[in-house]
CSV table of C-alpha atoms in Angstrom, one decimal:
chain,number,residue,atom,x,y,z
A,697,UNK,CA,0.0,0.0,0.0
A,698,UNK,CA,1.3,3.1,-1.2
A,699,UNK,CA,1.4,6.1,1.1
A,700,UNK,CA,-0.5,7.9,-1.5
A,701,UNK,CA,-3.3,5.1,-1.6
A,702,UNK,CA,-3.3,5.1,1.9
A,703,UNK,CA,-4.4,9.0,2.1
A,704,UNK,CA,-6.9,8.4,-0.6
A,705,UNK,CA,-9.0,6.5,1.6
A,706,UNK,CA,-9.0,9.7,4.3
A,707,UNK,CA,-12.7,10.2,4.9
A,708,UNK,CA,-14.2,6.6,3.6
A,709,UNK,CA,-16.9,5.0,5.0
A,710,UNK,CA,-16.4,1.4,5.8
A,711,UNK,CA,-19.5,-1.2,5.4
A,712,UNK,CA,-20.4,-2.5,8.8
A,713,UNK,CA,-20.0,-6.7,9.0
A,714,UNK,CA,-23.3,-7.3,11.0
A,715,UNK,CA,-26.4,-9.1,10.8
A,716,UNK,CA,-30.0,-8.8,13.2
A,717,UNK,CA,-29.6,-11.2,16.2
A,718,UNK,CA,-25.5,-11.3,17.1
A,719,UNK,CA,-24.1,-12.4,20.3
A,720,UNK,CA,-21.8,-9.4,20.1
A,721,UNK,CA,-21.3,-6.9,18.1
A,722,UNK,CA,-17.7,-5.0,18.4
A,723,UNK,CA,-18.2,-1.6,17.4
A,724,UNK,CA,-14.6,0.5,16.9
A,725,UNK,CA,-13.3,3.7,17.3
A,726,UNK,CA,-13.3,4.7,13.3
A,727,UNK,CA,-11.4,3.0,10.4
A,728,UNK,CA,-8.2,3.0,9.9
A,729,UNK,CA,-6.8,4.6,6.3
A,730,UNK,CA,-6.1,1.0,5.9
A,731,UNK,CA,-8.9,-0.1,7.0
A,732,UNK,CA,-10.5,2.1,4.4
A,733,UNK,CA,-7.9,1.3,1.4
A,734,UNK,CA,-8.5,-2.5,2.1
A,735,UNK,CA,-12.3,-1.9,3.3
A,736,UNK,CA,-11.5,-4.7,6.1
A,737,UNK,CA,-11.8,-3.9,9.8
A,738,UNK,CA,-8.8,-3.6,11.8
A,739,UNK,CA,-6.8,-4.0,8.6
A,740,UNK,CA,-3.6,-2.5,9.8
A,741,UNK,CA,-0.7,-5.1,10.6
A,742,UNK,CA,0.0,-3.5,14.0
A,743,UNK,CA,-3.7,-3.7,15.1
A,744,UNK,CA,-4.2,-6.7,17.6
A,745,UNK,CA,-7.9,-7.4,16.9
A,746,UNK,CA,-7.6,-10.5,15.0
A,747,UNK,CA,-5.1,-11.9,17.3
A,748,UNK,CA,-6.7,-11.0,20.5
A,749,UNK,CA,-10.4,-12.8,19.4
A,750,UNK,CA,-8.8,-15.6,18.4
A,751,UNK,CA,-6.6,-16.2,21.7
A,752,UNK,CA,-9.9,-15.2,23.8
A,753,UNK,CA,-11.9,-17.5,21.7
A,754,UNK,CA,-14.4,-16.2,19.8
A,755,UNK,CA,-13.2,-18.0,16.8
A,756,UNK,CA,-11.6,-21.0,16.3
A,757,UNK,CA,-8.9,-20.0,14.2
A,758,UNK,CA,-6.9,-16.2,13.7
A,759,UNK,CA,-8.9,-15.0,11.3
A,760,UNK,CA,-7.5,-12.4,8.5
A,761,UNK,CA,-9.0,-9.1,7.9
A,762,UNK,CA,-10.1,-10.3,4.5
A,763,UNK,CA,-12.1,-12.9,6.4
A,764,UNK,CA,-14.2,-11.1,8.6
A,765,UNK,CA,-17.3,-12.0,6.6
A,766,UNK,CA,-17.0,-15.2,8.6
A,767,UNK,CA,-18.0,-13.9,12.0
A,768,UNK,CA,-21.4,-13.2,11.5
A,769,UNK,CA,-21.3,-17.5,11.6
A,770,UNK,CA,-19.5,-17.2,15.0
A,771,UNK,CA,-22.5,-14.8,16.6
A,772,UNK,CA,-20.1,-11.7,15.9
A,773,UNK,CA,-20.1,-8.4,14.0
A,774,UNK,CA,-18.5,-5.0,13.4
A,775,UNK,CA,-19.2,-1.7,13.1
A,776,UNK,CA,-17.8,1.3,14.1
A,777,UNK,CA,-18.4,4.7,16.5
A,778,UNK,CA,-17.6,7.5,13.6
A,779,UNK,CA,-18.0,5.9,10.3
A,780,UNK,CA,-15.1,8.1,8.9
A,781,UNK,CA,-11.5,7.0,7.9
A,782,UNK,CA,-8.6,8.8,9.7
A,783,UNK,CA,-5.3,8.3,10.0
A,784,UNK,CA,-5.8,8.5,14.0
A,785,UNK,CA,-8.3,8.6,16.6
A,786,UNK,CA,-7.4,12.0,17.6
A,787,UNK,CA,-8.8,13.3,14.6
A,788,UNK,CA,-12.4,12.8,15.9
A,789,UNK,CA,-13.8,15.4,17.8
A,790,UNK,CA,-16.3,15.0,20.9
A,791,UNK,CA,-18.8,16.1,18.6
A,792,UNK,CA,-18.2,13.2,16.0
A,793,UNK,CA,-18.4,10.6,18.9
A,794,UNK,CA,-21.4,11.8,20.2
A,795,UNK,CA,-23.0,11.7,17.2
A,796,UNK,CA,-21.8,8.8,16.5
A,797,UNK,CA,-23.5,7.4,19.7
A,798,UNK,CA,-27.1,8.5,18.6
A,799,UNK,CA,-26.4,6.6,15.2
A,800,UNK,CA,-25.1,3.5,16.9
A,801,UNK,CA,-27.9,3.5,19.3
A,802,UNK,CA,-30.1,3.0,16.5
A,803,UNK,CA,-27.9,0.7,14.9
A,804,UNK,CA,-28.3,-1.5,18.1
A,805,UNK,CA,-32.1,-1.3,18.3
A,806,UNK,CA,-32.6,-2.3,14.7
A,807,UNK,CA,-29.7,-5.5,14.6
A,808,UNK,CA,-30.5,-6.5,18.4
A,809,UNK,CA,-27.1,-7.7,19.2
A,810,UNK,CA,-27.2,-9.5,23.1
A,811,UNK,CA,-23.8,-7.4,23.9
A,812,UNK,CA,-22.5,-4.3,22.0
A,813,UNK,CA,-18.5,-4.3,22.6
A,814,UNK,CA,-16.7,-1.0,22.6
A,815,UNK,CA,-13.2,-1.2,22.2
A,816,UNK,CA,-11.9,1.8,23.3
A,817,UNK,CA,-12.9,2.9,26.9
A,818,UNK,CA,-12.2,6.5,25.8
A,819,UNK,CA,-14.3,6.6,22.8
A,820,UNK,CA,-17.0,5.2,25.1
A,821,UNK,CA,-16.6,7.8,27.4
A,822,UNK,CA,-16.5,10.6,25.1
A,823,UNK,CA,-19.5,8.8,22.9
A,824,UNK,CA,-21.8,8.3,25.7
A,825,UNK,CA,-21.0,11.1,28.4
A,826,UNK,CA,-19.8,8.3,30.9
A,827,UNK,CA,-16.8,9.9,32.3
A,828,UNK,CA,-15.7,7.3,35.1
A,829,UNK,CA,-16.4,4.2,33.2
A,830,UNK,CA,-13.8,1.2,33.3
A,831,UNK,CA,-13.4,-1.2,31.1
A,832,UNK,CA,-15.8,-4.1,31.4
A,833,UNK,CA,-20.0,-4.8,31.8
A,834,UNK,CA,-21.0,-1.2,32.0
A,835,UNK,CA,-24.5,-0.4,33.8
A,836,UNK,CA,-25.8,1.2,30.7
A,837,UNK,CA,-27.9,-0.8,28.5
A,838,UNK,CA,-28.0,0.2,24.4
A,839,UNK,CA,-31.7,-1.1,23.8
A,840,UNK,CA,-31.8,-4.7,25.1
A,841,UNK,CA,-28.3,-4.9,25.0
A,842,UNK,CA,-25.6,-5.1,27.3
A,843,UNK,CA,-22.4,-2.6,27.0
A,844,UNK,CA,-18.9,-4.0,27.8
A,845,UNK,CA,-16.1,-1.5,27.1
A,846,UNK,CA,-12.4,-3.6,25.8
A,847,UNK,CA,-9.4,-2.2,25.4
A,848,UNK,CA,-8.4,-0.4,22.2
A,849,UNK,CA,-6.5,-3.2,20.4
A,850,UNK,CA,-4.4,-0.3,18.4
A,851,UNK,CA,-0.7,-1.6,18.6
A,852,UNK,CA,-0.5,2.0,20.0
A,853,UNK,CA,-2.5,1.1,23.2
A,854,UNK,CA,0.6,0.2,24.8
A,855,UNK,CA,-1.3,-0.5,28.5
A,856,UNK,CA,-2.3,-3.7,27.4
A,857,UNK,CA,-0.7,-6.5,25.8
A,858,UNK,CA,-2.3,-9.2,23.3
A,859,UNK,CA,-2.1,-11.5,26.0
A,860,UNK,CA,-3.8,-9.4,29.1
A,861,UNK,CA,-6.5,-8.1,26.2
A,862,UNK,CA,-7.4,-11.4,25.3
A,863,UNK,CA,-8.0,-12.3,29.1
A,864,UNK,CA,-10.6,-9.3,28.9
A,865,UNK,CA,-12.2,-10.0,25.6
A,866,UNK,CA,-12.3,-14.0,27.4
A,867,UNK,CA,-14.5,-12.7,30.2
A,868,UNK,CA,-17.1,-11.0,27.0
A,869,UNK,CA,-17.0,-14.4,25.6
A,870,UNK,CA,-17.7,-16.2,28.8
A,871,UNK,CA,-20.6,-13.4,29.8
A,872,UNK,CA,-22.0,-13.7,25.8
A,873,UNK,CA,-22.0,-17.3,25.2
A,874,UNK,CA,-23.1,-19.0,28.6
A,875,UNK,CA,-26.3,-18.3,30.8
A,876,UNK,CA,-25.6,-16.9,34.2
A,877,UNK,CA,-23.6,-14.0,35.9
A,878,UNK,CA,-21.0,-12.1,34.2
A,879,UNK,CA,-17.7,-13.0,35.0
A,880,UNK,CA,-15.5,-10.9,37.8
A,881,UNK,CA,-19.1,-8.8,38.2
A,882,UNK,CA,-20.5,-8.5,41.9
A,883,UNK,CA,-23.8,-10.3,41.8
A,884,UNK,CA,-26.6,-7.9,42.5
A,885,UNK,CA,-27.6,-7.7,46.4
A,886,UNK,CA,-32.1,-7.5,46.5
């Protein structure tokens, strides 16, 4: 990819990967100019996503970018907070996030997904006015979904490592595919 390709795809709109009913539905921060040259999700090399799903176990095998038309079979989807390419996050303004919340609100409420996956506790904050929120279950529902905020898996997220973001992205898995309490969450006193 040339660098001139690459700025090209400034300002592209990405197709979401998603169909109604999903277990989970990862929603990202924006696409990535490679994301937007390749039109796959978390297309850049240094991005962990792939990786980190696959080690977490969401799907049996790493998956490639160019594959991600096979989650939808897994119970999985993507879409993303701002719809718009940029060559990083810090592009965005608070504006563009919290408009991008009212649009992914109503994104949920039409697809139904039983978790909607943030990854990016930032963006989450900034999206959705929640300025204390941690990553994990969050209180909030979307609709009849559940809200877990992940760690960015940017390779410039340097808090967390593939291995200690898989462990959190395992506990979504454990909360999204089994019946009962979420994992690590304080059962609710009544």
């Amino acid at each position: 990819m040339t660098p001139e390709e690459l700025l090209a795809a400034r300002d592209r709109i990405v197709p979401d990967v998603a169909v109604g009913g999903l277990r989970v539905l990862f929603c990202g921060i924006n696409p990535s100019l490679m994301t937007a040259a390749t039109g796959f999700h978390f297309a850049h090399p240094g991005n962990r996503f792939w990786p980190v799903l696959h080690l977490s176990g969401f799907t049996p095998r790493r998956l490639k970018p160019s594959e991600q038309y096979e989650l939808p079979a897994h119970g999985l989807g993507i879409t993303n907070l701002v719809a718009r390419a940029t060559a990083r996050a810090d592009e965005l303004s608070a504006a563009e996030f919290r408009a991008g919340a009212e649009l992914l609100t109503d994104k949920v409420a039409h697809l139904a997904p039983q978790w909607l996956a943030v990854v990016g506790v930032t963006a989450y904050r900034t999206a959705f006015g929640e300025r204390r929120a941690q990553i994990g279950p969050q209180e909030r529902r979307i609709g009849d979904a559940r809200v877990w905020a992940l760690p960015n898996p940017s390779g410039l997220n340097a808090h967390w490592t593939v291995r200690t973001m898989a462990d959190e992205y395992a506990r979504l898995r454990a909360a999204a595919f089994h019946d009962g309490p979420v994992p690590g969450e304080k059962p609710a006193s009544g």
